[in-house]
Tab-separated table of C-alpha atoms and ligand atoms in Angstrom:
chain	number	residue	atom	x	y	z
A	30	MET	CA	42.984	75.902	59.009
A	31	LYS	CA	42.943	79.555	57.928
A	32	ILE	CA	44.098	82.494	60.044
A	33	SER	CA	41.033	84.593	60.816
A	34	ASP	CA	42.392	87.073	63.367
A	35	ILE	CA	45.655	88.283	64.873
A	36	SER	CA	45.424	90.352	68.058
A	37	VAL	CA	48.192	91.917	70.119
A	38	TYR	CA	47.996	92.396	73.905
A	39	VAL	CA	50.395	94.581	75.897
A	40	CYS	CA	50.137	94.295	79.670
A	41	CYS	CA	52.270	95.006	82.724
A	42	PRO	CA	51.867	92.442	85.514
A	43	ASP	CA	54.952	93.923	87.291
A	44	ARG	CA	56.747	94.270	83.937
A	45	ASN	CA	55.667	94.700	80.329
A	46	PHE	CA	54.813	91.808	78.055
A	47	VAL	CA	53.609	91.692	74.453
A	48	THR	CA	51.419	88.703	73.637
A	49	VAL	CA	50.160	87.690	70.201
A	50	LYS	CA	47.038	85.621	69.699
A	51	ILE	CA	46.421	84.008	66.321
A	52	THR	CA	42.892	82.687	65.860
A	53	THR	CA	41.795	80.364	63.052
A	54	ASP	CA	38.527	79.740	61.290
A	55	GLU	CA	38.328	76.461	63.220
A	56	GLY	CA	38.156	78.417	66.479
A	57	LEU	CA	41.594	77.377	67.750
A	58	TYR	CA	44.101	79.945	68.953
A	59	GLY	CA	47.857	80.000	69.432
A	60	LEU	CA	49.979	82.329	71.593
A	61	GLY	CA	53.368	83.946	70.990
A	62	ASP	CA	55.663	86.194	73.044
A	63	GLY	CA	56.591	89.461	71.317
A	64	THR	CA	58.255	91.151	74.299
A	65	LEU	CA	61.312	93.312	73.566
A	66	ASN	CA	62.429	94.940	76.802
A	67	GLY	CA	62.146	98.732	76.545
A	68	ARG	CA	60.768	98.661	72.977
A	69	GLU	CA	57.497	96.810	73.528
A	70	LEU	CA	55.199	99.179	71.660
A	71	ALA	CA	57.430	99.162	68.578
A	72	VAL	CA	56.936	95.390	68.260
A	73	ALA	CA	53.208	95.683	68.976
A	74	SER	CA	52.858	98.304	66.252
A	75	TYR	CA	54.939	96.299	63.764
A	76	LEU	CA	52.696	93.316	64.412
A	77	GLU	CA	49.407	95.175	64.258
A	78	ASN	CA	50.152	97.483	61.347
A	79	HIS	CA	52.539	95.533	59.155
A	80	VAL	CA	52.319	91.817	59.902
A	81	ALA	CA	48.728	90.970	60.842
A	82	PRO	CA	47.033	92.314	57.684
A	83	CYS	CA	49.265	90.124	55.454
A	84	LEU	CA	48.489	86.898	57.270
A	85	ILE	CA	44.688	86.890	57.427
A	86	GLY	CA	43.400	84.047	55.265
A	87	LYS	CA	46.707	82.156	55.138
A	88	ASP	CA	46.839	78.485	56.108
A	89	ALA	CA	48.176	78.462	59.673
A	90	ARG	CA	49.831	75.084	59.098
A	91	ASN	CA	52.347	76.538	56.648
A	92	ILE	CA	54.701	77.645	59.397
A	93	GLU	CA	57.868	77.651	57.290
A	94	ASP	CA	56.300	79.538	54.397
A	95	ILE	CA	54.894	82.174	56.736
A	96	TRP	CA	58.327	82.594	58.330
A	97	GLN	CA	59.991	83.029	54.928
A	98	TYR	CA	57.215	85.399	53.842
A	99	LEU	CA	57.760	87.644	56.862
A	100	TYR	CA	61.578	87.448	56.718
A	101	LYS	CA	62.519	87.410	53.030
A	102	GLY	CA	59.293	88.912	51.827
A	103	ALA	CA	59.652	92.144	53.787
A	104	TYR	CA	62.943	93.025	52.035
A	105	TRP	CA	64.091	94.692	55.336
A	106	ARG	CA	65.721	91.807	57.133
A	107	LYS	CA	66.834	91.200	60.725
A	108	GLY	CA	66.728	93.751	63.541
A	109	PRO	CA	65.309	93.166	67.031
A	110	VAL	CA	61.873	94.741	66.458
A	111	THR	CA	61.186	92.868	63.227
A	112	MET	CA	62.561	89.544	64.417
A	113	THR	CA	60.736	89.679	67.760
A	114	ALA	CA	57.498	90.241	65.849
A	115	ILE	CA	58.256	87.290	63.545
A	116	GLY	CA	59.225	85.238	66.604
A	117	ALA	CA	55.852	85.896	68.227
A	118	ILE	CA	53.993	84.803	65.088
A	119	ASP	CA	56.134	81.688	64.684
A	120	MET	CA	55.623	80.647	68.313
A	121	ALA	CA	51.870	81.151	68.011
A	122	LEU	CA	51.799	79.031	64.838
A	123	TRP	CA	53.676	76.156	66.519
A	124	ASP	CA	51.297	76.428	69.488
A	125	LEU	CA	48.364	76.298	67.090
A	126	PHE	CA	49.755	73.362	65.154
A	127	GLY	CA	50.222	71.492	68.422
A	128	LYS	CA	46.613	72.143	69.409
A	129	TYR	CA	45.439	71.206	65.900
A	130	THR	CA	47.282	67.875	65.960
A	131	GLY	CA	46.708	67.233	69.680
A	132	GLN	CA	50.478	67.032	70.284
A	133	PRO	CA	52.889	68.910	72.555
A	134	VAL	CA	55.296	70.970	70.452
A	135	TYR	CA	58.377	68.935	71.474
A	136	GLN	CA	56.700	65.923	69.861
A	137	LEU	CA	56.260	67.795	66.590
A	138	LEU	CA	59.936	68.815	66.635
A	139	GLY	CA	61.098	65.202	66.811
A	140	GLY	CA	60.226	64.040	70.304
A	141	LYS	CA	62.002	64.085	73.657
A	142	SER	CA	65.781	63.691	73.680
A	143	ARG	CA	66.007	63.811	77.490
A	144	LYS	CA	64.080	63.265	80.740
A	145	GLY	CA	63.941	66.978	81.508
A	146	VAL	CA	65.648	70.255	80.760
A	147	LYS	CA	68.590	71.176	82.996
A	148	VAL	CA	68.350	74.767	84.198
A	149	TYR	CA	70.622	77.253	85.924
A	150	ALA	CA	69.231	79.431	88.690
A	151	HIS	CA	70.256	83.016	89.482
A	152	ALA	CA	72.062	83.850	92.724
A	153	ASN	CA	72.402	87.643	93.061
A	154	GLY	CA	73.499	89.612	96.082
A	155	ALA	CA	75.036	92.662	97.658
A	156	SER	CA	77.987	90.689	99.049
A	157	ILE	CA	79.876	87.495	98.270
A	158	ASP	CA	78.401	85.808	101.344
A	159	GLU	CA	74.877	86.742	100.274
A	160	VAL	CA	75.400	85.355	96.752
A	161	ILE	CA	76.885	82.121	98.050
A	162	GLU	CA	74.127	81.667	100.599
A	163	GLN	CA	71.549	82.002	97.823
A	164	ALA	CA	73.436	79.590	95.601
A	165	ALA	CA	73.648	77.065	98.442
A	166	GLY	CA	69.856	77.342	98.801
A	167	PHE	CA	69.378	76.504	95.121
A	168	ILE	CA	71.753	73.543	95.361
A	169	LYS	CA	69.762	72.289	98.362
A	170	GLU	CA	66.600	72.512	96.257
A	171	GLY	CA	68.234	70.256	93.654
A	172	TYR	CA	69.591	72.754	91.111
A	173	LYS	CA	72.779	71.537	89.454
A	174	ALA	CA	73.885	74.895	88.062
A	175	VAL	CA	73.793	78.473	89.345
A	176	ARG	CA	74.708	81.870	87.882
A	177	LEU	CA	76.574	84.105	90.340
A	178	GLN	CA	76.317	87.923	90.129
A	179	CYS	CA	77.479	90.178	92.958
A	180	SER	CA	77.493	93.928	93.612
A	181	ILE	CA	80.963	95.369	93.152
A	182	PRO	CA	82.256	97.091	96.317
A	183	GLU	CA	82.327	100.896	95.984
A	184	MET	CA	80.310	100.796	92.798
A	185	ASP	CA	76.788	101.905	93.362
A	186	GLY	CA	74.056	99.946	91.612
A	187	THR	CA	75.231	98.294	88.440
A	188	TYR	CA	72.665	96.583	86.282
A	189	GLY	CA	72.668	92.828	86.486
A	190	ILE	CA	74.167	92.753	89.958
A	191	LEU	CA	71.572	94.527	92.035
A	192	GLY	CA	69.962	91.260	92.980
A	193	ASP	CA	66.803	91.340	95.028
A	194	LYS	CA	67.280	95.012	95.828
A	195	LYS	CA	66.328	95.946	92.289
A	196	ASP	CA	62.934	97.574	91.938
A	197	TYR	CA	62.586	97.782	88.217
A	198	TYR	CA	60.171	100.702	88.059
A	199	LYS	CA	61.480	102.717	91.029
A	200	MET	CA	64.907	102.659	89.399
A	201	GLN	CA	63.475	104.601	86.465
A	202	GLY	CA	62.198	107.547	88.491
A	203	ASP	CA	59.025	109.602	88.151
A	204	ARG	CA	59.624	110.422	84.482
A	205	HIS	CA	60.137	106.770	83.570
A	206	LEU	CA	63.434	107.280	81.790
A	207	PRO	CA	66.452	104.965	81.567
A	208	PRO	CA	68.307	104.878	84.883
A	209	GLU	CA	72.033	105.630	84.623
A	210	GLN	CA	74.476	103.444	86.485
A	211	PRO	CA	78.225	103.726	87.023
A	212	TRP	CA	80.760	101.220	85.768
A	213	SER	CA	84.426	100.650	86.536
A	214	THR	CA	86.109	97.795	84.703
A	215	ARG	CA	89.077	97.974	87.062
A	216	LYS	CA	86.938	97.553	90.184
A	217	TYR	CA	85.031	94.743	88.505
A	218	LEU	CA	88.106	92.813	87.348
A	219	ASN	CA	89.779	93.239	90.733
A	220	PHE	CA	86.765	91.831	92.514
A	221	ILE	CA	85.023	89.132	90.511
A	222	PRO	CA	87.622	86.308	90.804
A	223	SER	CA	87.251	86.473	94.595
A	224	LEU	CA	83.548	85.665	94.219
A	225	PHE	CA	84.314	82.452	92.356
A	226	LYS	CA	87.231	81.530	94.629
A	227	LYS	CA	84.946	81.703	97.670
A	228	ALA	CA	82.131	79.966	95.788
A	229	ARG	CA	84.321	76.948	95.073
A	230	GLU	CA	85.595	76.875	98.676
A	231	VAL	CA	82.073	76.884	100.089
A	232	LEU	CA	79.962	75.173	97.400
A	233	GLY	CA	82.511	72.620	96.196
A	234	TRP	CA	83.120	71.457	92.644
A	235	ASP	CA	79.977	69.483	91.739
A	236	VAL	CA	77.832	72.513	90.997
A	237	GLU	CA	78.146	74.157	87.585
A	238	LEU	CA	78.789	77.897	87.790
A	239	VAL	CA	77.937	80.612	85.289
A	240	HIS	CA	78.677	84.350	85.195
A	241	ASP	CA	77.297	87.095	82.918
A	242	VAL	CA	79.652	89.974	82.042
A	243	HIS	CA	76.925	91.886	80.181
A	244	SER	CA	79.219	92.763	77.260
A	245	ARG	CA	81.332	95.222	79.256
A	246	LEU	CA	84.916	94.305	78.390
A	247	THR	CA	87.370	94.975	75.589
A	248	PRO	CA	89.180	91.983	74.030
A	249	ILE	CA	92.266	92.239	76.240
A	250	GLU	CA	90.171	92.768	79.399
A	251	ALA	CA	88.038	89.796	78.406
A	252	ALA	CA	91.149	87.651	77.976
A	253	LYS	CA	92.330	88.690	81.462
A	254	LEU	CA	89.003	87.705	83.014
A	255	CYS	CA	88.801	84.374	81.180
A	256	LYS	CA	92.284	83.538	82.497
A	257	ALA	CA	91.556	84.749	86.016
A	258	LEU	CA	88.418	82.605	86.252
A	259	GLU	CA	89.942	79.511	84.662
A	260	PRO	CA	90.913	77.931	88.025
A	261	TYR	CA	87.235	77.963	89.099
A	262	ASP	CA	86.037	75.865	86.169
A	263	LEU	CA	82.937	77.759	85.015
A	264	LEU	CA	80.318	76.060	82.861
A	265	PHE	CA	80.506	79.251	80.840
A	266	LEU	CA	81.242	82.957	80.937
A	267	GLU	CA	78.494	84.873	79.177
A	268	ASP	CA	78.725	87.996	76.985
A	269	VAL	CA	82.329	88.697	77.852
A	270	MET	CA	82.504	91.328	75.066
A	271	PRO	CA	79.925	93.255	73.032
A	272	SER	CA	78.307	91.006	70.506
A	273	GLU	CA	78.817	92.859	67.218
A	274	ASN	CA	82.355	91.887	66.310
A	275	GLN	CA	82.216	88.133	65.964
A	276	ALA	CA	85.837	87.850	64.771
A	277	GLU	CA	87.230	89.210	68.058
A	278	PHE	CA	86.059	86.173	69.986
A	279	ALA	CA	88.494	83.848	68.238
A	280	GLY	CA	91.312	85.885	69.808
A	281	LEU	CA	90.243	84.811	73.300
A	282	ARG	CA	90.728	81.116	72.693
A	283	PRO	CA	94.543	80.989	72.892
A	284	HIS	CA	94.413	82.701	76.300
A	285	SER	CA	92.046	80.452	78.179
A	286	THR	CA	89.896	77.337	78.318
A	287	THR	CA	87.042	79.131	80.108
A	288	PRO	CA	84.007	78.210	77.985
A	289	LEU	CA	82.212	81.130	76.331
A	290	ALA	CA	78.536	81.834	75.720
A	291	ILE	CA	76.803	84.585	73.779
A	292	GLY	CA	73.676	85.226	71.728
A	293	GLU	CA	70.809	86.755	73.723
A	294	THR	CA	70.806	89.899	71.553
A	295	TYR	CA	71.190	88.057	68.251
A	296	ASN	CA	68.302	88.115	65.796
A	297	SER	CA	69.571	85.957	62.992
A	298	ILE	CA	71.841	83.041	62.220
A	299	TRP	CA	74.109	85.534	60.445
A	300	ASP	CA	74.860	87.211	63.781
A	301	ALA	CA	76.386	83.989	65.072
A	302	LYS	CA	77.724	82.315	61.931
A	303	THR	CA	81.374	83.394	62.217
A	304	LEU	CA	81.506	82.747	65.942
A	305	ILE	CA	80.246	79.221	65.471
A	306	GLU	CA	82.227	78.172	62.431
A	307	THR	CA	85.500	79.469	63.914
A	308	ASN	CA	84.884	77.479	67.125
A	309	SER	CA	85.011	80.719	69.110
A	310	ILE	CA	82.150	79.884	71.484
A	311	ASP	CA	80.765	76.895	73.345
A	312	TYR	CA	77.145	77.887	74.033
A	313	ILE	CA	74.752	79.838	71.821
A	314	ARG	CA	72.128	81.734	73.824
A	315	CYS	CA	69.639	82.971	71.234
A	316	ALA	CA	66.065	83.308	72.423
A	317	VAL	CA	62.993	82.024	70.661
A	318	SER	CA	61.390	85.475	70.789
A	319	HIS	CA	64.250	87.753	69.690
A	320	PHE	CA	65.659	85.263	67.193
A	321	GLY	CA	62.445	84.981	65.160
A	322	GLY	CA	60.840	81.873	66.628
A	323	ILE	CA	61.243	78.125	66.906
A	324	THR	CA	61.685	77.734	63.134
A	325	PRO	CA	65.051	79.591	62.856
A	326	LEU	CA	66.229	78.450	66.301
A	327	ARG	CA	66.014	74.891	65.041
A	328	ARG	CA	68.169	75.782	62.027
A	329	LEU	CA	70.702	77.547	64.264
A	330	ALA	CA	70.932	74.548	66.592
A	331	ASP	CA	71.554	72.147	63.723
A	332	PHE	CA	74.263	74.419	62.343
A	333	ALA	CA	75.838	74.813	65.806
A	334	SER	CA	75.869	71.056	66.318
A	335	LEU	CA	78.379	70.701	63.468
A	336	TYR	CA	80.850	72.696	65.593
A	337	HIS	CA	80.100	71.143	69.016
A	338	VAL	CA	78.336	74.306	70.164
A	339	LYS	CA	75.475	73.693	72.602
A	340	THR	CA	72.273	75.663	73.065
A	341	SER	CA	71.487	77.694	76.168
A	342	PRO	CA	68.491	79.921	75.453
A	343	HIS	CA	68.150	83.269	77.176
A	344	GLY	CA	65.696	83.044	80.069
A	345	ALA	CA	65.549	86.464	81.712
A	346	PRO	CA	62.338	87.742	83.379
A	347	ASP	CA	61.612	89.988	80.397
A	348	LEU	CA	60.820	86.938	78.287
A	349	SER	CA	57.235	85.949	79.001
A	350	PRO	CA	56.170	82.471	80.146
A	351	ILE	CA	55.130	81.829	76.522
A	352	ALA	CA	58.788	82.068	75.447
A	353	LEU	CA	59.778	80.005	78.474
A	354	MET	CA	57.382	77.260	77.391
A	355	ALA	CA	58.629	77.458	73.798
A	356	HIS	CA	62.203	77.062	75.096
A	357	LEU	CA	61.135	74.113	77.210
A	358	HIS	CA	59.694	72.280	74.199
A	359	PHE	CA	62.673	73.193	72.038
A	360	ASN	CA	65.116	72.037	74.727
A	361	TYR	CA	63.330	68.716	75.216
A	362	TRP	CA	64.047	67.995	71.592
A	363	VAL	CA	67.310	69.720	70.587
A	364	PRO	CA	70.105	67.113	70.352
A	365	ASN	CA	72.915	69.573	71.217
A	366	PHE	CA	71.189	70.993	74.276
A	367	GLY	CA	73.405	72.631	76.902
A	368	ILE	CA	71.377	74.295	79.644
A	369	GLN	CA	68.402	76.652	80.086
A	370	GLU	CA	68.551	79.902	82.064
A	371	PHE	CA	65.704	80.005	84.592
A	372	VAL	CA	64.967	82.890	86.943
A	373	GLY	CA	62.118	81.226	88.841
A	374	PHE	CA	58.379	81.286	88.616
A	375	GLY	CA	57.769	85.038	88.659
A	376	THR	CA	55.548	87.261	90.752
A	377	ASP	CA	51.963	86.536	91.832
A	378	LYS	CA	50.672	89.103	89.336
A	379	LEU	CA	52.569	87.496	86.485
A	380	ASN	CA	51.264	84.089	87.465
A	381	SER	CA	47.704	85.374	87.578
A	382	VAL	CA	48.041	86.468	83.941
A	383	PHE	CA	49.927	83.524	82.442
A	384	ASP	CA	48.930	79.954	83.110
A	385	TYR	CA	51.933	77.815	82.184
A	386	ASP	CA	52.609	74.206	82.682
A	387	ILE	CA	56.108	73.738	84.125
A	388	TYR	CA	57.723	72.346	87.223
A	389	VAL	CA	61.332	71.820	88.294
A	390	GLU	CA	62.373	68.481	89.736
A	391	ASP	CA	65.949	67.753	90.833
A	392	GLY	CA	67.275	70.622	88.699
A	393	LEU	CA	65.351	69.543	85.599
A	394	MET	CA	62.477	71.558	84.167
A	395	LYS	CA	59.544	69.510	82.898
A	396	THR	CA	56.057	69.866	81.523
A	397	SER	CA	53.077	67.577	81.125
A	398	ASP	CA	51.808	66.566	77.709
A	399	LYS	CA	49.343	69.337	76.907
A	400	PRO	CA	48.906	69.990	73.180
A	401	GLY	CA	50.791	72.988	71.814
A	402	LEU	CA	53.059	75.003	74.096
A	403	GLY	CA	50.991	74.391	77.244
A	404	VAL	CA	50.451	78.043	78.119
A	405	ASP	CA	47.402	80.301	78.360
A	406	PHE	CA	46.912	84.025	78.866
A	407	ASP	CA	44.292	86.143	80.628
A	408	PHE	CA	43.252	88.578	77.897
A	409	SER	CA	41.607	90.921	80.405
A	410	SER	CA	45.037	91.653	81.915
A	411	VAL	CA	45.465	94.468	79.396
A	412	GLU	CA	42.834	96.525	81.261
A	413	GLN	CA	43.838	95.258	84.681
A	414	TYR	CA	47.594	95.852	84.279
A	415	PRO	CA	48.081	98.449	81.546
A	416	TYR	CA	51.424	99.096	79.865
A	417	LYS	CA	53.928	101.267	81.767
A	418	ARG	CA	56.797	102.851	79.885
A	419	SER	CA	60.032	101.234	80.939
A	420	TYR	CA	63.695	101.094	79.925
A	421	LEU	CA	66.828	99.127	80.567
A	422	PRO	CA	69.501	101.078	82.436
A	423	VAL	CA	72.300	102.951	80.721
A	424	SER	CA	75.868	102.395	81.852
A	425	ARG	CA	78.451	105.186	82.274
A	426	LEU	CA	82.099	105.120	83.314
A	427	GLU	CA	82.959	107.007	86.480
A	428	ASP	CA	83.962	110.056	84.391
A	429	GLY	CA	80.543	110.070	82.710
A	430	THR	CA	81.462	108.406	79.402
A	431	LEU	CA	78.691	106.206	78.062
A	432	SER	CA	79.820	102.598	78.223
A	433	ASP	CA	78.870	99.179	76.905
A	434	TRP	CA	76.560	97.108	78.964
B	519	KDG	O1	66.423	92.783	78.629
B	519	KDG	C1	67.750	92.484	78.922
B	519	KDG	C2	67.838	91.300	79.860
B	519	KDG	O2	67.067	90.251	79.379
B	519	KDG	C3	69.239	90.810	80.028
B	519	KDG	O3	70.068	91.818	80.467
B	519	KDG	C4	69.313	89.662	81.004
B	519	KDG	O4	71.584	89.320	80.400
B	519	KDG	C5	70.544	88.856	80.815
B	519	KDG	C6	70.493	87.415	81.079
B	519	KDG	O5	71.466	86.738	80.783
B	519	KDG	O6	69.483	86.943	81.583
B	520	MG	MG1	72.874	87.809	79.677
């Protein structure tokens, strides 16, 4: 089964997605997600100009060799653009191999380890009551875990806590440039424990609660927050500090038993190695797209299992349904599975472009047994919903200093 064509599609059904299609001489095709929020065209160009020409004629079944060829063979290793491109190719090859063998990908990975994949929903709001009301709605629908994010009083529009009021493109203005948003660590730290206090009072203790700090704290601030939230028994606190300095995380452990999660910006096992082997985290959140595909994610999970670290792949709306399906298959199999982030089924436009085979039942995400990843793509969407330049917001302190986000 030789690779005969690799095509890249960039479309914007309410937000941008990069989709890779690998076609073989047998007429089968596989799909991969190459979306890197705010840098979509860089990945598309890397794929079209640097990756595709090298792969034509290769046997599509040699998934591992192709991964090594693109990773080691390029000399320039890691980095989000490169690894997202490799991730898209790897996903498409697993999809293809599934179609070729007539098996769903989870079966090829080693079969199902569970009945379904536990997910956490997102409750976002402008006030504590709004967030809790949303969370209660999810619990009623059967979700067993919810992430709570709330606007901080007197802090206008901070990314990650705008909830339903966020219009992604309007935020970026007529020139389509990164929106700038204010940040005050003091206001945040003063406020956020009250959200979880009220959540436990109203929602009780059965539901698992998650919160994402978006990498905004220093080590001592992070320690304060971990301690302050300890009474509310979170499933995990995500990205409590910026992700570069792995060694700093070990310093949080003596302060608190609040479980920690990180990994959505990691591109390689080397980004997480120290964190894992020093038992500094509890959940590793690397994504199939930005981490270079199913092939390295499997290696990471096996390594993490030695240290009791569970997987919790990133599941934001800027990962396309192809990545969501790849996570679903991976999660069905992975022995040290923790939980999957799930932001819902997307907009009507998105669902008219991607045809993906998932449903959620009693808080568990499931799929039927279609061969491959179980996802298809409307290739005409490129003309119908062309790419629109778009950026993530930039965060500044109240005095204007550029800050972590
Ligand atoms: O592109 C960045 C988003 O995917 C990210 O900010 C979302 O942090 C996020 C999450 O946990 O879903
Ligand atoms: Mg996050």
